[in-house]
């Protein structure tokens, strides 16, 4: 009834999205440090692999080596040949390891867009992850320029028929939220020493969605979303 959907790799979240994400669009996952943004992005990436797609994952803060180690522990098959992990962290030895093209990348969104487009021309990636975009924003001080570059990025990805998931650490509502097709927020509450986690969909263009905040857990196998439960605080 809602057309073709693609899985996020998290069954409970797919239910909240009424079947999954609408392909070819850009989505944002936001949340405080340690809420599970990278883990969610990895589920999305691995669902692509499971579906026979090529996936491009650009890590901008967590070094690729750490990411590989953490994700392997959760059972993600990051060594699949259809999965390309690009280290774009400022501290990585050559800035970015994979392609010369990325070496000149100095944090600008436009350069990043061109670099990703170049990658997609070489190999048809249908899922792209940028984790997190926060860094790109900080290195583009001019708000107007950033907005233009951000929109340009979204349009380019749409033309290339790639579904994009980006993560952000920014808590307040920001320009990205207006420009993307969907926003999911991961929240964490510490109440009397007990940690509660909740996932909320804030926006999903072109679809209805579950508006409630649903509890989720991070386990040895990644994120589990309980789409049929509510968070009961003490
Ligand atoms: N096996 C596990 N069981 C429970 N929790 C785990 C397990 N493995 C990792 N975690 C938790 O997952 C969280 C890290 O998730 P992730 O790296 O996806 O978060 P993030 O939002 O990307 O964080 P950051 O903002 O630092 O990038 C940590 O809080 C960690 O304690
Ligand atoms: Mg992360």
PDB file of C-alpha atoms and ligand atoms in Angstrom:
ATOM      1  CA  UNK A   1       0.000   0.000   0.000  1.00  0.00           C
ATOM      2  CA  UNK A   2       2.982   2.289   0.566  1.00  0.00           C
ATOM      3  CA  UNK A   3       5.082   1.041  -2.356  1.00  0.00           C
ATOM      4  CA  UNK A   4       8.474  -0.549  -2.100  1.00  0.00           C
ATOM      5  CA  UNK A   5      10.280  -0.403   1.225  1.00  0.00           C
ATOM      6  CA  UNK A   6      13.748  -1.439   2.290  1.00  0.00           C
ATOM      7  CA  UNK A   7      14.695  -2.870   5.646  1.00  0.00           C
ATOM      8  CA  UNK A   8      16.681  -0.929   8.234  1.00  0.00           C
ATOM      9  CA  UNK A   9      18.021  -4.254   9.443  1.00  0.00           C
ATOM     10  CA  UNK A  10      16.132  -3.812  12.728  1.00  0.00           C
ATOM     11  CA  UNK A  11      12.762  -5.631  12.576  1.00  0.00           C
ATOM     12  CA  UNK A  12      11.085  -3.540  15.305  1.00  0.00           C
ATOM     13  CA  UNK A  13      12.118  -0.311  13.606  1.00  0.00           C
ATOM     14  CA  UNK A  14      10.801  -1.561  10.248  1.00  0.00           C
ATOM     15  CA  UNK A  15       7.421  -2.085  11.908  1.00  0.00           C
ATOM     16  CA  UNK A  16       7.519   1.474  13.321  1.00  0.00           C
ATOM     17  CA  UNK A  17       8.241   2.704   9.768  1.00  0.00           C
ATOM     18  CA  UNK A  18       5.277   0.729   8.383  1.00  0.00           C
ATOM     19  CA  UNK A  19       7.517  -1.660   6.483  1.00  0.00           C
ATOM     20  CA  UNK A  20      10.874   0.090   6.267  1.00  0.00           C
ATOM     21  CA  UNK A  21      12.508   3.077   4.595  1.00  0.00           C
ATOM     22  CA  UNK A  22      11.463   4.444   1.219  1.00  0.00           C
ATOM     23  CA  UNK A  23      14.492   3.813  -1.015  1.00  0.00           C
ATOM     24  CA  UNK A  24      16.456   6.541  -2.795  1.00  0.00           C
ATOM     25  CA  UNK A  25      16.084   9.083  -0.014  1.00  0.00           C
ATOM     26  CA  UNK A  26      18.224  10.538   2.750  1.00  0.00           C
ATOM     27  CA  UNK A  27      17.576   9.873   6.431  1.00  0.00           C
ATOM     28  CA  UNK A  28      19.027  11.214   9.645  1.00  0.00           C
ATOM     29  CA  UNK A  29      19.596   9.368  12.914  1.00  0.00           C
ATOM     30  CA  UNK A  30      20.325  11.685  15.788  1.00  0.00           C
ATOM     31  CA  UNK A  31      21.255  11.077  19.371  1.00  0.00           C
ATOM     32  CA  UNK A  32      23.658  11.793  22.210  1.00  0.00           C
ATOM     33  CA  UNK A  33      27.016   9.989  22.459  1.00  0.00           C
ATOM     34  CA  UNK A  34      26.668   6.274  23.078  1.00  0.00           C
ATOM     35  CA  UNK A  35      22.998   6.010  22.162  1.00  0.00           C
ATOM     36  CA  UNK A  36      23.696   3.537  19.333  1.00  0.00           C
ATOM     37  CA  UNK A  37      23.771   5.663  16.165  1.00  0.00           C
ATOM     38  CA  UNK A  38      26.713   3.778  14.681  1.00  0.00           C
ATOM     39  CA  UNK A  39      25.154   0.441  15.569  1.00  0.00           C
ATOM     40  CA  UNK A  40      21.895   1.425  13.879  1.00  0.00           C
ATOM     41  CA  UNK A  41      23.823   2.594  10.811  1.00  0.00           C
ATOM     42  CA  UNK A  42      25.631  -0.731  10.720  1.00  0.00           C
ATOM     43  CA  UNK A  43      22.306  -2.620  10.787  1.00  0.00           C
ATOM     44  CA  UNK A  44      21.195  -0.513   7.821  1.00  0.00           C
ATOM     45  CA  UNK A  45      24.446  -1.290   5.996  1.00  0.00           C
ATOM     46  CA  UNK A  46      24.277  -5.017   6.683  1.00  0.00           C
ATOM     47  CA  UNK A  47      20.622  -5.208   5.612  1.00  0.00           C
ATOM     48  CA  UNK A  48      21.849  -3.899   2.256  1.00  0.00           C
ATOM     49  CA  UNK A  49      24.498  -6.599   2.057  1.00  0.00           C
ATOM     50  CA  UNK A  50      21.913  -9.249   2.977  1.00  0.00           C
ATOM     51  CA  UNK A  51      19.768  -7.884   0.158  1.00  0.00           C
ATOM     52  CA  UNK A  52      22.570  -8.291  -2.399  1.00  0.00           C
ATOM     53  CA  UNK A  53      23.408  -4.561  -2.559  1.00  0.00           C
ATOM     54  CA  UNK A  54      26.740  -2.720  -2.490  1.00  0.00           C
ATOM     55  CA  UNK A  55      27.175  -0.523   0.577  1.00  0.00           C
ATOM     56  CA  UNK A  56      29.497   2.432   1.164  1.00  0.00           C
ATOM     57  CA  UNK A  57      30.152   3.389   4.785  1.00  0.00           C
ATOM     58  CA  UNK A  58      32.082   6.570   5.511  1.00  0.00           C
ATOM     59  CA  UNK A  59      33.266   6.906   9.094  1.00  0.00           C
ATOM     60  CA  UNK A  60      34.155  10.471  10.048  1.00  0.00           C
ATOM     61  CA  UNK A  61      34.952  10.204  13.729  1.00  0.00           C
ATOM     62  CA  UNK A  62      35.506   6.637  14.830  1.00  0.00           C
ATOM     63  CA  UNK A  63      38.636   5.151  13.229  1.00  0.00           C
ATOM     64  CA  UNK A  64      37.775   2.309  10.836  1.00  0.00           C
ATOM     65  CA  UNK A  65      39.853  -0.119  12.833  1.00  0.00           C
ATOM     66  CA  UNK A  66      37.834   0.475  16.018  1.00  0.00           C
ATOM     67  CA  UNK A  67      34.598   0.349  14.096  1.00  0.00           C
ATOM     68  CA  UNK A  68      35.517  -2.991  12.566  1.00  0.00           C
ATOM     69  CA  UNK A  69      36.438  -4.418  15.946  1.00  0.00           C
ATOM     70  CA  UNK A  70      33.284  -3.185  17.717  1.00  0.00           C
ATOM     71  CA  UNK A  71      30.962  -4.269  14.962  1.00  0.00           C
ATOM     72  CA  UNK A  72      32.573  -7.678  14.512  1.00  0.00           C
ATOM     73  CA  UNK A  73      31.827  -8.300  18.198  1.00  0.00           C
ATOM     74  CA  UNK A  74      28.147  -7.799  17.467  1.00  0.00           C
ATOM     75  CA  UNK A  75      28.278 -10.295  14.607  1.00  0.00           C
ATOM     76  CA  UNK A  76      28.139  -7.838  11.695  1.00  0.00           C
ATOM     77  CA  UNK A  77      29.800  -9.260   8.582  1.00  0.00           C
ATOM     78  CA  UNK A  78      31.976  -6.297   7.798  1.00  0.00           C
ATOM     79  CA  UNK A  79      34.422  -8.292   5.673  1.00  0.00           C
ATOM     80  CA  UNK A  80      31.918  -8.857   2.886  1.00  0.00           C
ATOM     81  CA  UNK A  81      33.335  -7.793  -0.480  1.00  0.00           C
ATOM     82  CA  UNK A  82      30.246  -5.701  -1.198  1.00  0.00           C
ATOM     83  CA  UNK A  83      30.884  -3.594   1.907  1.00  0.00           C
ATOM     84  CA  UNK A  84      33.297  -0.663   1.500  1.00  0.00           C
ATOM     85  CA  UNK A  85      34.416   1.130   4.648  1.00  0.00           C
ATOM     86  CA  UNK A  86      36.123   4.470   4.165  1.00  0.00           C
ATOM     87  CA  UNK A  87      38.037   6.086   6.974  1.00  0.00           C
ATOM     88  CA  UNK A  88      37.567   9.832   6.716  1.00  0.00           C
ATOM     89  CA  UNK A  89      38.545  10.604  10.290  1.00  0.00           C
ATOM     90  CA  UNK A  90      40.863  13.589  10.645  1.00  0.00           C
ATOM     91  CA  UNK A  91      43.321  11.491  12.615  1.00  0.00           C
ATOM     92  CA  UNK A  92      43.581   8.611  10.152  1.00  0.00           C
ATOM     93  CA  UNK A  93      47.127   8.180   8.904  1.00  0.00           C
ATOM     94  CA  UNK A  94      46.583   9.357   5.361  1.00  0.00           C
ATOM     95  CA  UNK A  95      43.383  11.176   6.217  1.00  0.00           C
ATOM     96  CA  UNK A  96      41.507   8.648   4.180  1.00  0.00           C
ATOM     97  CA  UNK A  97      42.942   5.323   3.324  1.00  0.00           C
ATOM     98  CA  UNK A  98      41.118   3.918   0.393  1.00  0.00           C
ATOM     99  CA  UNK A  99      41.286   6.236  -2.592  1.00  0.00           C
ATOM    100  CA  UNK A 100      43.650   9.073  -3.485  1.00  0.00           C
ATOM    101  CA  UNK A 101      40.535  10.972  -4.258  1.00  0.00           C
ATOM    102  CA  UNK A 102      39.753  11.239  -0.597  1.00  0.00           C
ATOM    103  CA  UNK A 103      43.155  12.484   0.427  1.00  0.00           C
ATOM    104  CA  UNK A 104      42.317  16.076  -0.264  1.00  0.00           C
ATOM    105  CA  UNK A 105      39.161  15.787   1.757  1.00  0.00           C
ATOM    106  CA  UNK A 106      39.382  18.385   4.451  1.00  0.00           C
ATOM    107  CA  UNK A 107      35.938  18.142   5.885  1.00  0.00           C
ATOM    108  CA  UNK A 108      33.931  19.985   3.319  1.00  0.00           C
ATOM    109  CA  UNK A 109      30.557  18.594   2.393  1.00  0.00           C
ATOM    110  CA  UNK A 110      30.964  19.471  -1.238  1.00  0.00           C
ATOM    111  CA  UNK A 111      34.230  17.609  -1.551  1.00  0.00           C
ATOM    112  CA  UNK A 112      32.679  14.697   0.249  1.00  0.00           C
ATOM    113  CA  UNK A 113      29.730  14.706  -2.136  1.00  0.00           C
ATOM    114  CA  UNK A 114      32.019  14.645  -5.154  1.00  0.00           C
ATOM    115  CA  UNK A 115      34.128  11.897  -3.659  1.00  0.00           C
ATOM    116  CA  UNK A 116      31.064   9.759  -2.967  1.00  0.00           C
ATOM    117  CA  UNK A 117      29.683  10.409  -6.439  1.00  0.00           C
ATOM    118  CA  UNK A 118      32.988   9.267  -7.855  1.00  0.00           C
ATOM    119  CA  UNK A 119      32.767   6.080  -5.798  1.00  0.00           C
ATOM    120  CA  UNK A 120      29.228   5.413  -6.959  1.00  0.00           C
ATOM    121  CA  UNK A 121      30.273   5.842 -10.578  1.00  0.00           C
ATOM    122  CA  UNK A 122      32.851   3.128 -10.085  1.00  0.00           C
ATOM    123  CA  UNK A 123      30.538   0.795  -8.289  1.00  0.00           C
ATOM    124  CA  UNK A 124      26.804   1.003  -7.958  1.00  0.00           C
ATOM    125  CA  UNK A 125      26.313   1.603  -4.260  1.00  0.00           C
ATOM    126  CA  UNK A 126      22.657   1.640  -3.342  1.00  0.00           C
ATOM    127  CA  UNK A 127      23.214   2.379   0.355  1.00  0.00           C
ATOM    128  CA  UNK A 128      25.513   5.055   1.727  1.00  0.00           C
ATOM    129  CA  UNK A 129      26.240   5.841   5.375  1.00  0.00           C
ATOM    130  CA  UNK A 130      27.844   9.041   6.666  1.00  0.00           C
ATOM    131  CA  UNK A 131      28.663   8.648  10.352  1.00  0.00           C
ATOM    132  CA  UNK A 132      28.477  11.325  11.694  1.00  0.00           C
ATOM    133  CA  UNK A 133      27.837  14.438   9.586  1.00  0.00           C
ATOM    134  CA  UNK A 134      28.481  16.680  12.583  1.00  0.00           C
ATOM    135  CA  UNK A 135      32.106  17.120  11.548  1.00  0.00           C
ATOM    136  CA  UNK A 136      31.183  18.281   8.044  1.00  0.00           C
ATOM    137  CA  UNK A 137      28.994  20.922   9.495  1.00  0.00           C
ATOM    138  CA  UNK A 138      31.626  22.243  11.839  1.00  0.00           C
ATOM    139  CA  UNK A 139      34.058  22.650   8.972  1.00  0.00           C
ATOM    140  CA  UNK A 140      31.580  24.632   6.872  1.00  0.00           C
ATOM    141  CA  UNK A 141      31.104  27.751   8.978  1.00  0.00           C
ATOM    142  CA  UNK A 142      28.881  29.581   6.531  1.00  0.00           C
ATOM    143  CA  UNK A 143      25.293  28.483   7.156  1.00  0.00           C
ATOM    144  CA  UNK A 144      24.039  29.360   3.659  1.00  0.00           C
ATOM    145  CA  UNK A 145      26.905  27.532   2.013  1.00  0.00           C
ATOM    146  CA  UNK A 146      26.329  24.509   4.201  1.00  0.00           C
ATOM    147  CA  UNK A 147      22.632  24.426   3.422  1.00  0.00           C
ATOM    148  CA  UNK A 148      23.347  24.623  -0.308  1.00  0.00           C
ATOM    149  CA  UNK A 149      25.962  21.901  -0.119  1.00  0.00           C
ATOM    150  CA  UNK A 150      23.682  19.725   1.992  1.00  0.00           C
ATOM    151  CA  UNK A 151      20.801  20.044  -0.466  1.00  0.00           C
ATOM    152  CA  UNK A 152      23.198  19.396  -3.323  1.00  0.00           C
ATOM    153  CA  UNK A 153      24.303  16.231  -1.598  1.00  0.00           C
ATOM    154  CA  UNK A 154      20.731  15.000  -1.105  1.00  0.00           C
ATOM    155  CA  UNK A 155      19.864  15.677  -4.742  1.00  0.00           C
ATOM    156  CA  UNK A 156      22.979  13.949  -6.045  1.00  0.00           C
ATOM    157  CA  UNK A 157      22.306  10.867  -3.983  1.00  0.00           C
ATOM    158  CA  UNK A 158      18.696  10.819  -5.139  1.00  0.00           C
ATOM    159  CA  UNK A 159      19.798  10.997  -8.765  1.00  0.00           C
ATOM    160  CA  UNK A 160      22.125   8.090  -8.149  1.00  0.00           C
ATOM    161  CA  UNK A 161      19.292   6.181  -6.506  1.00  0.00           C
ATOM    162  CA  UNK A 162      21.203   5.660  -3.308  1.00  0.00           C
ATOM    163  CA  UNK A 163      19.469   5.458   0.045  1.00  0.00           C
ATOM    164  CA  UNK A 164      21.508   7.478   2.527  1.00  0.00           C
ATOM    165  CA  UNK A 165      21.614   7.234   6.286  1.00  0.00           C
ATOM    166  CA  UNK A 166      23.505   9.908   8.152  1.00  0.00           C
ATOM    167  CA  UNK A 167      24.026  10.254  11.867  1.00  0.00           C
ATOM    168  CA  UNK A 168      24.257  13.420  13.917  1.00  0.00           C
ATOM    169  CA  UNK A 169      25.181  14.226  17.471  1.00  0.00           C
ATOM    170  CA  UNK A 170      23.433  17.563  17.471  1.00  0.00           C
ATOM    171  CA  UNK A 171      20.538  17.599  19.899  1.00  0.00           C
ATOM    172  CA  UNK A 172      18.683  20.703  18.897  1.00  0.00           C
ATOM    173  CA  UNK A 173      16.569  20.806  15.758  1.00  0.00           C
ATOM    174  CA  UNK A 174      18.831  21.858  12.955  1.00  0.00           C
ATOM    175  CA  UNK A 175      18.755  22.575   9.282  1.00  0.00           C
ATOM    176  CA  UNK A 176      19.483  18.949   8.288  1.00  0.00           C
ATOM    177  CA  UNK A 177      16.213  17.854   9.838  1.00  0.00           C
ATOM    178  CA  UNK A 178      14.234  20.045   7.472  1.00  0.00           C
ATOM    179  CA  UNK A 179      16.096  18.871   4.413  1.00  0.00           C
ATOM    180  CA  UNK A 180      16.118  15.088   4.872  1.00  0.00           C
ATOM    181  CA  UNK A 181      13.198  12.736   4.216  1.00  0.00           C
ATOM    182  CA  UNK A 182      13.132  11.212   7.661  1.00  0.00           C
ATOM    183  CA  UNK A 183      14.491  11.694  11.159  1.00  0.00           C
ATOM    184  CA  UNK A 184      14.868   9.112  13.910  1.00  0.00           C
ATOM    185  CA  UNK A 185      16.029  10.001  17.388  1.00  0.00           C
ATOM    186  CA  UNK A 186      17.739   7.771  19.929  1.00  0.00           C
ATOM    187  CA  UNK A 187      17.275   8.901  23.513  1.00  0.00           C
ATOM    188  CA  UNK A 188      18.741   7.830  26.787  1.00  0.00           C
ATOM    189  CA  UNK A 189      17.435   8.588  30.271  1.00  0.00           C
ATOM    190  CA  UNK A 190      19.147   7.939  33.548  1.00  0.00           C
ATOM    191  CA  UNK A 191      16.486   7.668  36.216  1.00  0.00           C
ATOM    192  CA  UNK A 192      17.613   6.846  39.710  1.00  0.00           C
ATOM    193  CA  UNK A 193      20.651   5.097  38.348  1.00  0.00           C
ATOM    194  CA  UNK A 194      18.783   2.960  35.827  1.00  0.00           C
ATOM    195  CA  UNK A 195      19.362   3.525  32.114  1.00  0.00           C
ATOM    196  CA  UNK A 196      16.353   3.714  29.812  1.00  0.00           C
ATOM    197  CA  UNK A 197      16.650   3.852  26.042  1.00  0.00           C
ATOM    198  CA  UNK A 198      13.922   5.057  23.671  1.00  0.00           C
ATOM    199  CA  UNK A 199      13.622   5.414  19.889  1.00  0.00           C
ATOM    200  CA  UNK A 200      11.323   7.965  18.341  1.00  0.00           C
ATOM    201  CA  UNK A 201      10.576   8.705  14.691  1.00  0.00           C
ATOM    202  CA  UNK A 202      10.256  12.476  14.332  1.00  0.00           C
ATOM    203  CA  UNK A 203       9.512  12.654  10.639  1.00  0.00           C
ATOM    204  CA  UNK A 204       9.031  10.332   7.668  1.00  0.00           C
ATOM    205  CA  UNK A 205       7.992  11.985   4.422  1.00  0.00           C
ATOM    206  CA  UNK A 206       5.618   9.992   2.250  1.00  0.00           C
ATOM    207  CA  UNK A 207       4.485   7.607   4.941  1.00  0.00           C
ATOM    208  CA  UNK A 208       2.654   7.262   8.186  1.00  0.00           C
ATOM    209  CA  UNK A 209       4.685   6.011  11.132  1.00  0.00           C
ATOM    210  CA  UNK A 210       4.512   5.007  14.761  1.00  0.00           C
ATOM    211  CA  UNK A 211       4.631   8.303  16.650  1.00  0.00           C
ATOM    212  CA  UNK A 212       5.305   6.748  20.052  1.00  0.00           C
ATOM    213  CA  UNK A 213       8.679   6.453  21.641  1.00  0.00           C
ATOM    214  CA  UNK A 214       9.518   2.746  21.819  1.00  0.00           C
ATOM    215  CA  UNK A 215      12.065   1.106  24.083  1.00  0.00           C
ATOM    216  CA  UNK A 216      15.208  -0.374  22.571  1.00  0.00           C
ATOM    217  CA  UNK A 217      18.211  -2.261  23.846  1.00  0.00           C
ATOM    218  CA  UNK A 218      21.766  -2.633  22.658  1.00  0.00           C
ATOM    219  CA  UNK A 219      22.736  -6.295  22.893  1.00  0.00           C
ATOM    220  CA  UNK A 220      25.540  -8.621  21.771  1.00  0.00           C
ATOM    221  CA  UNK A 221      23.679  -8.814  18.439  1.00  0.00           C
ATOM    222  CA  UNK A 222      23.092  -5.098  18.051  1.00  0.00           C
ATOM    223  CA  UNK A 223      19.931  -3.051  18.538  1.00  0.00           C
ATOM    224  CA  UNK A 224      16.563  -4.564  19.372  1.00  0.00           C
ATOM    225  CA  UNK A 225      13.507  -2.281  19.111  1.00  0.00           C
ATOM    226  CA  UNK A 226      10.362  -3.276  20.993  1.00  0.00           C
ATOM    227  CA  UNK A 227       7.713  -1.814  18.712  1.00  0.00           C
ATOM    228  CA  UNK A 228       4.839  -3.165  20.806  1.00  0.00           C
ATOM    229  CA  UNK A 229       5.986  -1.834  24.177  1.00  0.00           C
ATOM    230  CA  UNK A 230       5.989   1.567  25.797  1.00  0.00           C
ATOM    231  CA  UNK A 231       8.674   2.930  28.059  1.00  0.00           C
ATOM    232  CA  UNK A 232       7.482   2.665  31.614  1.00  0.00           C
ATOM    233  CA  UNK A 233       9.408   5.026  33.800  1.00  0.00           C
ATOM    234  CA  UNK A 234       9.297   4.561  37.573  1.00  0.00           C
TER     235      UNK A 234
HETATM  236  N1  LIG B   1      27.145  -6.155  23.796  1.00  0.00           N
HETATM  237  C1  LIG B   1      26.645  -5.003  24.226  1.00  0.00           C
HETATM  238  N2  LIG B   1      25.660  -4.986  25.132  1.00  0.00           N
HETATM  239  C2  LIG B   1      25.139  -3.838  25.557  1.00  0.00           C
HETATM  240  N3  LIG B   1      25.543  -2.638  25.152  1.00  0.00           N
HETATM  241  C3  LIG B   1      26.519  -2.578  24.255  1.00  0.00           C
HETATM  242  C4  LIG B   1      27.129  -3.758  23.740  1.00  0.00           C
HETATM  243  N4  LIG B   1      28.061  -3.396  22.850  1.00  0.00           N
HETATM  244  C5  LIG B   1      28.035  -2.038  22.818  1.00  0.00           C
HETATM  245  N5  LIG B   1      27.117  -1.561  23.666  1.00  0.00           N
HETATM  246  C6  LIG B   1      26.794  -0.147  23.903  1.00  0.00           C
HETATM  247  O1  LIG B   1      26.511   0.498  22.686  1.00  0.00           O
HETATM  248  C7  LIG B   1      26.875   1.860  22.790  1.00  0.00           C
HETATM  249  C8  LIG B   1      27.703   2.302  21.607  1.00  0.00           C
HETATM  250  O2  LIG B   1      26.918   2.304  20.511  1.00  0.00           O
HETATM  251  P1  LIG B   1      27.334   3.189  19.259  1.00  0.00           P
HETATM  252  O3  LIG B   1      28.797   3.247  19.078  1.00  0.00           O
HETATM  253  O4  LIG B   1      26.513   2.661  18.164  1.00  0.00           O
HETATM  254  O5  LIG B   1      26.807   4.603  19.753  1.00  0.00           O
HETATM  255  P2  LIG B   1      26.949   6.007  19.040  1.00  0.00           P
HETATM  256  O6  LIG B   1      25.666   6.720  19.266  1.00  0.00           O
HETATM  257  O7  LIG B   1      27.412   5.813  17.650  1.00  0.00           O
HETATM  258  O8  LIG B   1      28.088   6.676  19.912  1.00  0.00           O
HETATM  259  P3  LIG B   1      29.043   7.897  19.521  1.00  0.00           P
HETATM  260  O9  LIG B   1      28.209   9.136  19.626  1.00  0.00           O
HETATM  261  O10 LIG B   1      30.108   7.839  20.535  1.00  0.00           O
HETATM  262  O11 LIG B   1      29.536   7.646  18.132  1.00  0.00           O
HETATM  263  C9  LIG B   1      27.720   2.011  24.016  1.00  0.00           C
HETATM  264  O12 LIG B   1      27.000   2.754  24.961  1.00  0.00           O
HETATM  265  C10 LIG B   1      27.972   0.598  24.452  1.00  0.00           C
HETATM  266  O13 LIG B   1      28.023   0.502  25.818  1.00  0.00           O
HETATM  267 MG1  LIG B   2      29.066   6.520  16.587  1.00  0.00          MG
END
